[in-house]
Amino acid sequence: MNKGAPVWITRAQPGAEGTAAKVAALGFTPIVDPLLEVAPIAASIDLAGATALAFTSANGLQAFSRLCDSRALPVFTVGRATALAAREAGFARVSSADGDVEDLARLIVTARPAFVLWAGAREPAGDLVAALNEAGVAARGVAVYETVDRTPSEATLALLDRPLAVLLHSPRAARGLADILRRRPARGLRALCLSEAVAAPLDALVERGSVARAPRPDETALLALLSA
């Protein structure tokens, strides 16, 4: 991609702004127009019996932190961004899987906490609680936020008529883009996806060579695709 080229950022706020800053630092022009938005859930947090916390997103960590003042338990996170959010929220003992939900499950199983409380989305992309229970680690979950679809602006949709890169962090955002592309094909679109699971909804709608997958599921690897 040429420097200064537009890059559509589809992830929900507040993460979108952080991604936009990184995209700008690489010399591209960020277009922040999320396909998703985060809505908090007024959940009741019950820490009874919990010996560790687990988070599969920074959104889950931040929503939990607003609902619960306790910072005493050790924390397991899916990746570095969530680990950073945990430390910024005041958690002292934080371990990151630096990967995906399966990597996080393996990390927790290796550590063998007695009982894990997971806090996250109403409709998570992966079922960490089930994976832990199947592996013999007691766990339960609580939904602390939900992700809802958001319609992008007409100005952003107009960019589909010319070469455009789009960053996709989640399967749900990719499904939202797929719905748009069924109505409005975009031959010049280059979809940059965080993982194979994120790319899957687009394979039938975008030329295979125009769908790129990060070699590992973290944003540094995803952004490296801009210069590939």
PDB file of N, CA and C in Angstrom, residues 154-216:
ATOM      1  N   GLU A 154     -22.315   6.847   4.912  1.00  0.00           N
ATOM      2  CA  GLU A 154     -22.309   6.809   3.452  1.00  0.00           C
ATOM      3  C   GLU A 154     -20.958   7.255   2.906  1.00  0.00           C
ATOM      4  N   ALA A 155     -20.287   8.170   3.613  1.00  0.00           N
ATOM      5  CA  ALA A 155     -18.965   8.621   3.169  1.00  0.00           C
ATOM      6  C   ALA A 155     -17.972   7.464   3.169  1.00  0.00           C
ATOM      7  N   THR A 156     -18.047   6.618   4.204  1.00  0.00           N
ATOM      8  CA  THR A 156     -17.160   5.459   4.254  1.00  0.00           C
ATOM      9  C   THR A 156     -17.531   4.449   3.178  1.00  0.00           C
ATOM     10  N   LEU A 157     -18.803   4.194   3.002  1.00  0.00           N
ATOM     11  CA  LEU A 157     -19.239   3.239   1.980  1.00  0.00           C
ATOM     12  C   LEU A 157     -18.834   3.693   0.579  1.00  0.00           C
ATOM     13  N   ALA A 158     -18.765   4.999   0.370  1.00  0.00           N
ATOM     14  CA  ALA A 158     -18.351   5.514  -0.934  1.00  0.00           C
ATOM     15  C   ALA A 158     -16.902   5.153  -1.246  1.00  0.00           C
ATOM     16  N   LEU A 159     -16.094   4.929  -0.195  1.00  0.00           N
ATOM     17  CA  LEU A 159     -14.701   4.551  -0.400  1.00  0.00           C
ATOM     18  C   LEU A 159     -14.570   3.163  -1.015  1.00  0.00           C
ATOM     19  N   LEU A 160     -15.627   2.359  -0.941  1.00  0.00           N
ATOM     20  CA  LEU A 160     -15.590   1.017  -1.524  1.00  0.00           C
ATOM     21  C   LEU A 160     -15.466   1.060  -3.047  1.00  0.00           C
ATOM     22  N   ASP A 161     -15.724   2.216  -3.643  1.00  0.00           N
ATOM     23  CA  ASP A 161     -15.645   2.335  -5.087  1.00  0.00           C
ATOM     24  C   ASP A 161     -14.220   2.519  -5.586  1.00  0.00           C
ATOM     25  N   ARG A 162     -13.251   2.591  -4.653  1.00  0.00           N
ATOM     26  CA  ARG A 162     -11.857   2.738  -5.059  1.00  0.00           C
ATOM     27  C   ARG A 162     -10.992   1.856  -4.155  1.00  0.00           C
ATOM     28  N   PRO A 163      -9.695   1.713  -4.437  1.00  0.00           N
ATOM     29  CA  PRO A 163      -8.845   0.855  -3.600  1.00  0.00           C
ATOM     30  C   PRO A 163      -8.892   1.250  -2.130  1.00  0.00           C
ATOM     31  N   LEU A 164      -9.114   0.260  -1.286  1.00  0.00           N
ATOM     32  CA  LEU A 164      -9.275   0.517   0.139  1.00  0.00           C
ATOM     33  C   LEU A 164      -8.857  -0.709   0.932  1.00  0.00           C
ATOM     34  N   ALA A 165      -8.106  -0.495   2.010  1.00  0.00           N
ATOM     35  CA  ALA A 165      -7.787  -1.566   2.952  1.00  0.00           C
ATOM     36  C   ALA A 165      -8.735  -1.447   4.144  1.00  0.00           C
ATOM     37  N   VAL A 166      -9.167  -2.597   4.658  1.00  0.00           N
ATOM     38  CA  VAL A 166     -10.053  -2.602   5.818  1.00  0.00           C
ATOM     39  C   VAL A 166      -9.478  -3.552   6.856  1.00  0.00           C
ATOM     40  N   LEU A 167      -9.401  -3.093   8.106  1.00  0.00           N
ATOM     41  CA  LEU A 167      -8.900  -3.904   9.207  1.00  0.00           C
ATOM     42  C   LEU A 167     -10.070  -4.563   9.922  1.00  0.00           C
ATOM     43  N   LEU A 168      -9.954  -5.872  10.141  1.00  0.00           N
ATOM     44  CA  LEU A 168     -11.027  -6.638  10.783  1.00  0.00           C
ATOM     45  C   LEU A 168     -10.452  -7.407  11.960  1.00  0.00           C
ATOM     46  N   HIS A 169     -10.988  -7.116  13.145  1.00  0.00           N
ATOM     47  CA  HIS A 169     -10.482  -7.715  14.379  1.00  0.00           C
ATOM     48  C   HIS A 169     -11.332  -8.876  14.882  1.00  0.00           C
ATOM     49  N   SER A 170     -12.525  -9.075  14.332  1.00  0.00           N
ATOM     50  CA  SER A 170     -13.420 -10.097  14.879  1.00  0.00           C
ATOM     51  C   SER A 170     -14.271 -10.719  13.781  1.00  0.00           C
ATOM     52  N   PRO A 171     -14.697 -11.979  13.980  1.00  0.00           N
ATOM     53  CA  PRO A 171     -15.592 -12.600  13.007  1.00  0.00           C
ATOM     54  C   PRO A 171     -16.894 -11.813  12.827  1.00  0.00           C
ATOM     55  N   ARG A 172     -17.390 -11.217  13.896  1.00  0.00           N
ATOM     56  CA  ARG A 172     -18.655 -10.497  13.778  1.00  0.00           C
ATOM     57  C   ARG A 172     -18.507  -9.266  12.887  1.00  0.00           C
ATOM     58  N   ALA A 173     -17.399  -8.537  13.029  1.00  0.00           N
ATOM     59  CA  ALA A 173     -17.163  -7.398  12.141  1.00  0.00           C
ATOM     60  C   ALA A 173     -17.041  -7.875  10.697  1.00  0.00           C
ATOM     61  N   ALA A 174     -16.386  -9.018  10.499  1.00  0.00           N
ATOM     62  CA  ALA A 174     -16.250  -9.566   9.147  1.00  0.00           C
ATOM     63  C   ALA A 174     -17.610  -9.949   8.579  1.00  0.00           C
ATOM     64  N   ARG A 175     -18.479 -10.497   9.419  1.00  0.00           N
ATOM     65  CA  ARG A 175     -19.829 -10.825   8.941  1.00  0.00           C
ATOM     66  C   ARG A 175     -20.589  -9.555   8.565  1.00  0.00           C
ATOM     67  N   GLY A 176     -20.397  -8.492   9.338  1.00  0.00           N
ATOM     68  CA  GLY A 176     -21.034  -7.226   9.006  1.00  0.00           C
ATOM     69  C   GLY A 176     -20.552  -6.691   7.671  1.00  0.00           C
ATOM     70  N   LEU A 177     -19.246  -6.785   7.429  1.00  0.00           N
ATOM     71  CA  LEU A 177     -18.709  -6.347   6.137  1.00  0.00           C
ATOM     72  C   LEU A 177     -19.225  -7.237   5.018  1.00  0.00           C
ATOM     73  N   ALA A 178     -19.319  -8.533   5.275  1.00  0.00           N
ATOM     74  CA  ALA A 178     -19.839  -9.455   4.255  1.00  0.00           C
ATOM     75  C   ALA A 178     -21.258  -9.078   3.857  1.00  0.00           C
ATOM     76  N   ASP A 179     -22.071  -8.695   4.825  1.00  0.00           N
ATOM     77  CA  ASP A 179     -23.443  -8.270   4.513  1.00  0.00           C
ATOM     78  C   ASP A 179     -23.441  -7.049   3.598  1.00  0.00           C
ATOM     79  N   ILE A 180     -22.528  -6.121   3.859  1.00  0.00           N
ATOM     80  CA  ILE A 180     -22.419  -4.924   3.015  1.00  0.00           C
ATOM     81  C   ILE A 180     -21.996  -5.304   1.602  1.00  0.00           C
ATOM     82  N   LEU A 181     -21.012  -6.206   1.498  1.00  0.00           N
ATOM     83  CA  LEU A 181     -20.473  -6.570   0.189  1.00  0.00           C
ATOM     84  C   LEU A 181     -21.468  -7.357  -0.655  1.00  0.00           C
ATOM     85  N   ARG A 182     -22.426  -8.025  -0.022  1.00  0.00           N
ATOM     86  CA  ARG A 182     -23.464  -8.722  -0.799  1.00  0.00           C
ATOM     87  C   ARG A 182     -24.332  -7.711  -1.551  1.00  0.00           C
ATOM     88  N   ARG A 183     -24.486  -6.527  -0.955  1.00  0.00           N
ATOM     89  CA  ARG A 183     -25.292  -5.483  -1.581  1.00  0.00           C
ATOM     90  C   ARG A 183     -24.450  -4.552  -2.449  1.00  0.00           C
ATOM     91  N   ARG A 184     -23.155  -4.470  -2.105  1.00  0.00           N
ATOM     92  CA  ARG A 184     -22.302  -3.470  -2.747  1.00  0.00           C
ATOM     93  C   ARG A 184     -20.905  -4.060  -2.970  1.00  0.00           C
ATOM     94  N   PRO A 185     -20.707  -4.823  -4.022  1.00  0.00           N
ATOM     95  CA  PRO A 185     -19.399  -5.431  -4.275  1.00  0.00           C
ATOM     96  C   PRO A 185     -18.304  -4.367  -4.386  1.00  0.00           C
ATOM     97  N   ALA A 186     -17.097  -4.745  -3.959  1.00  0.00           N
ATOM     98  CA  ALA A 186     -15.965  -3.805  -3.962  1.00  0.00           C
ATOM     99  C   ALA A 186     -14.731  -4.534  -4.482  1.00  0.00           C
ATOM    100  N   ARG A 187     -14.432  -4.352  -5.765  1.00  0.00           N
ATOM    101  CA  ARG A 187     -13.321  -5.074  -6.372  1.00  0.00           C
ATOM    102  C   ARG A 187     -11.959  -4.605  -5.844  1.00  0.00           C
ATOM    103  N   GLY A 188     -11.881  -3.359  -5.409  1.00  0.00           N
ATOM    104  CA  GLY A 188     -10.600  -2.831  -4.955  1.00  0.00           C
ATOM    105  C   GLY A 188     -10.356  -3.004  -3.469  1.00  0.00           C
ATOM    106  N   LEU A 189     -11.208  -3.775  -2.795  1.00  0.00           N
ATOM    107  CA  LEU A 189     -11.094  -3.926  -1.351  1.00  0.00           C
ATOM    108  C   LEU A 189     -10.014  -4.936  -0.988  1.00  0.00           C
ATOM    109  N   ARG A 190      -9.213  -4.594   0.021  1.00  0.00           N
ATOM    110  CA  ARG A 190      -8.227  -5.518   0.583  1.00  0.00           C
ATOM    111  C   ARG A 190      -8.553  -5.708   2.052  1.00  0.00           C
ATOM    112  N   ALA A 191      -9.039  -6.891   2.404  1.00  0.00           N
ATOM    113  CA  ALA A 191      -9.451  -7.181   3.772  1.00  0.00           C
ATOM    114  C   ALA A 191      -8.281  -7.778   4.543  1.00  0.00           C
ATOM    115  N   LEU A 192      -7.905  -7.135   5.637  1.00  0.00           N
ATOM    116  CA  LEU A 192      -6.797  -7.579   6.480  1.00  0.00           C
ATOM    117  C   LEU A 192      -7.393  -8.102   7.786  1.00  0.00           C
ATOM    118  N   CYS A 193      -7.215  -9.390   8.047  1.00  0.00           N
ATOM    119  CA  CYS A 193      -7.947 -10.071   9.114  1.00  0.00           C
ATOM    120  C   CYS A 193      -7.015 -10.553  10.220  1.00  0.00           C
ATOM    121  N   LEU A 194      -7.504 -10.486  11.448  1.00  0.00           N
ATOM    122  CA  LEU A 194      -6.706 -10.855  12.604  1.00  0.00           C
ATOM    123  C   LEU A 194      -6.404 -12.343  12.655  1.00  0.00           C
ATOM    124  N   SER A 195      -7.271 -13.166  12.057  1.00  0.00           N
ATOM    125  CA  SER A 195      -7.085 -14.618  12.120  1.00  0.00           C
ATOM    126  C   SER A 195      -7.861 -15.289  10.994  1.00  0.00           C
ATOM    127  N   GLU A 196      -7.681 -16.591  10.877  1.00  0.00           N
ATOM    128  CA  GLU A 196      -8.418 -17.380   9.887  1.00  0.00           C
ATOM    129  C   GLU A 196      -9.922 -17.319  10.157  1.00  0.00           C
ATOM    130  N   ALA A 197     -10.304 -17.371  11.444  1.00  0.00           N
ATOM    131  CA  ALA A 197     -11.725 -17.306  11.797  1.00  0.00           C
ATOM    132  C   ALA A 197     -12.337 -15.972  11.388  1.00  0.00           C
ATOM    133  N   VAL A 198     -11.569 -14.893  11.502  1.00  0.00           N
ATOM    134  CA  VAL A 198     -12.059 -13.583  11.088  1.00  0.00           C
ATOM    135  C   VAL A 198     -12.225 -13.528   9.576  1.00  0.00           C
ATOM    136  N   ALA A 199     -11.316 -14.146   8.848  1.00  0.00           N
ATOM    137  CA  ALA A 199     -11.360 -14.102   7.383  1.00  0.00           C
ATOM    138  C   ALA A 199     -12.480 -14.940   6.787  1.00  0.00           C
ATOM    139  N   ALA A 200     -12.899 -15.983   7.488  1.00  0.00           N
ATOM    140  CA  ALA A 200     -13.824 -16.965   6.921  1.00  0.00           C
ATOM    141  C   ALA A 200     -15.094 -16.367   6.315  1.00  0.00           C
ATOM    142  N   PRO A 201     -15.770 -15.394   6.959  1.00  0.00           N
ATOM    143  CA  PRO A 201     -17.012 -14.887   6.368  1.00  0.00           C
ATOM    144  C   PRO A 201     -16.820 -14.164   5.039  1.00  0.00           C
ATOM    145  N   LEU A 202     -15.569 -13.821   4.693  1.00  0.00           N
ATOM    146  CA  LEU A 202     -15.325 -13.020   3.496  1.00  0.00           C
ATOM    147  C   LEU A 202     -14.862 -13.830   2.304  1.00  0.00           C
ATOM    148  N   ASP A 203     -14.492 -15.081   2.512  1.00  0.00           N
ATOM    149  CA  ASP A 203     -13.862 -15.853   1.455  1.00  0.00           C
ATOM    150  C   ASP A 203     -14.737 -16.009   0.213  1.00  0.00           C
ATOM    151  N   ALA A 204     -16.031 -16.070   0.391  1.00  0.00           N
ATOM    152  CA  ALA A 204     -16.915 -16.260  -0.754  1.00  0.00           C
ATOM    153  C   ALA A 204     -17.258 -14.944  -1.452  1.00  0.00           C
ATOM    154  N   LEU A 205     -16.866 -13.813  -0.849  1.00  0.00           N
ATOM    155  CA  LEU A 205     -17.280 -12.513  -1.371  1.00  0.00           C
ATOM    156  C   LEU A 205     -16.130 -11.672  -1.893  1.00  0.00           C
ATOM    157  N   VAL A 206     -14.921 -11.951  -1.424  1.00  0.00           N
ATOM    158  CA  VAL A 206     -13.755 -11.181  -1.827  1.00  0.00           C
ATOM    159  C   VAL A 206     -12.760 -12.140  -2.462  1.00  0.00           C
ATOM    160  N   GLU A 207     -12.095 -11.706  -3.527  1.00  0.00           N
ATOM    161  CA  GLU A 207     -11.105 -12.552  -4.171  1.00  0.00           C
ATOM    162  C   GLU A 207     -10.095 -13.030  -3.134  1.00  0.00           C
ATOM    163  N   ARG A 208      -9.730 -14.307  -3.217  1.00  0.00           N
ATOM    164  CA  ARG A 208      -8.877 -14.922  -2.195  1.00  0.00           C
ATOM    165  C   ARG A 208      -7.601 -14.115  -1.948  1.00  0.00           C
ATOM    166  N   GLY A 209      -6.998 -13.603  -3.010  1.00  0.00           N
ATOM    167  CA  GLY A 209      -5.769 -12.838  -2.849  1.00  0.00           C
ATOM    168  C   GLY A 209      -5.971 -11.515  -2.156  1.00  0.00           C
ATOM    169  N   SER A 210      -7.225 -11.090  -2.037  1.00  0.00           N
ATOM    170  CA  SER A 210      -7.514  -9.803  -1.393  1.00  0.00           C
ATOM    171  C   SER A 210      -7.912  -9.956   0.061  1.00  0.00           C
ATOM    172  N   VAL A 211      -7.867 -11.187   0.573  1.00  0.00           N
ATOM    173  CA  VAL A 211      -8.129 -11.433   1.990  1.00  0.00           C
ATOM    174  C   VAL A 211      -6.832 -11.943   2.611  1.00  0.00           C
ATOM    175  N   ALA A 212      -6.249 -11.140   3.490  1.00  0.00           N
ATOM    176  CA  ALA A 212      -4.986 -11.511   4.134  1.00  0.00           C
ATOM    177  C   ALA A 212      -5.229 -11.812   5.599  1.00  0.00           C
ATOM    178  N   ARG A 213      -4.489 -12.790   6.106  1.00  0.00           N
ATOM    179  CA  ARG A 213      -4.632 -13.202   7.493  1.00  0.00           C
ATOM    180  C   ARG A 213      -3.331 -12.921   8.235  1.00  0.00           C
ATOM    181  N   ALA A 214      -3.430 -12.368   9.435  1.00  0.00           N
ATOM    182  CA  ALA A 214      -2.236 -12.140  10.236  1.00  0.00           C
ATOM    183  C   ALA A 214      -1.629 -13.490  10.625  1.00  0.00           C
ATOM    184  N   PRO A 215      -0.302 -13.617  10.658  1.00  0.00           N
ATOM    185  CA  PRO A 215       0.322 -14.893  11.006  1.00  0.00           C
ATOM    186  C   PRO A 215       0.109 -15.304  12.455  1.00  0.00           C
ATOM    187  N   ARG A 216      -0.251 -14.364  13.285  1.00  0.00           N
ATOM    188  CA  ARG A 216      -0.621 -14.660  14.675  1.00  0.00           C
ATOM    189  C   ARG A 216      -1.696 -13.653  15.073  1.00  0.00           C
TER     190      ARG A 216
END
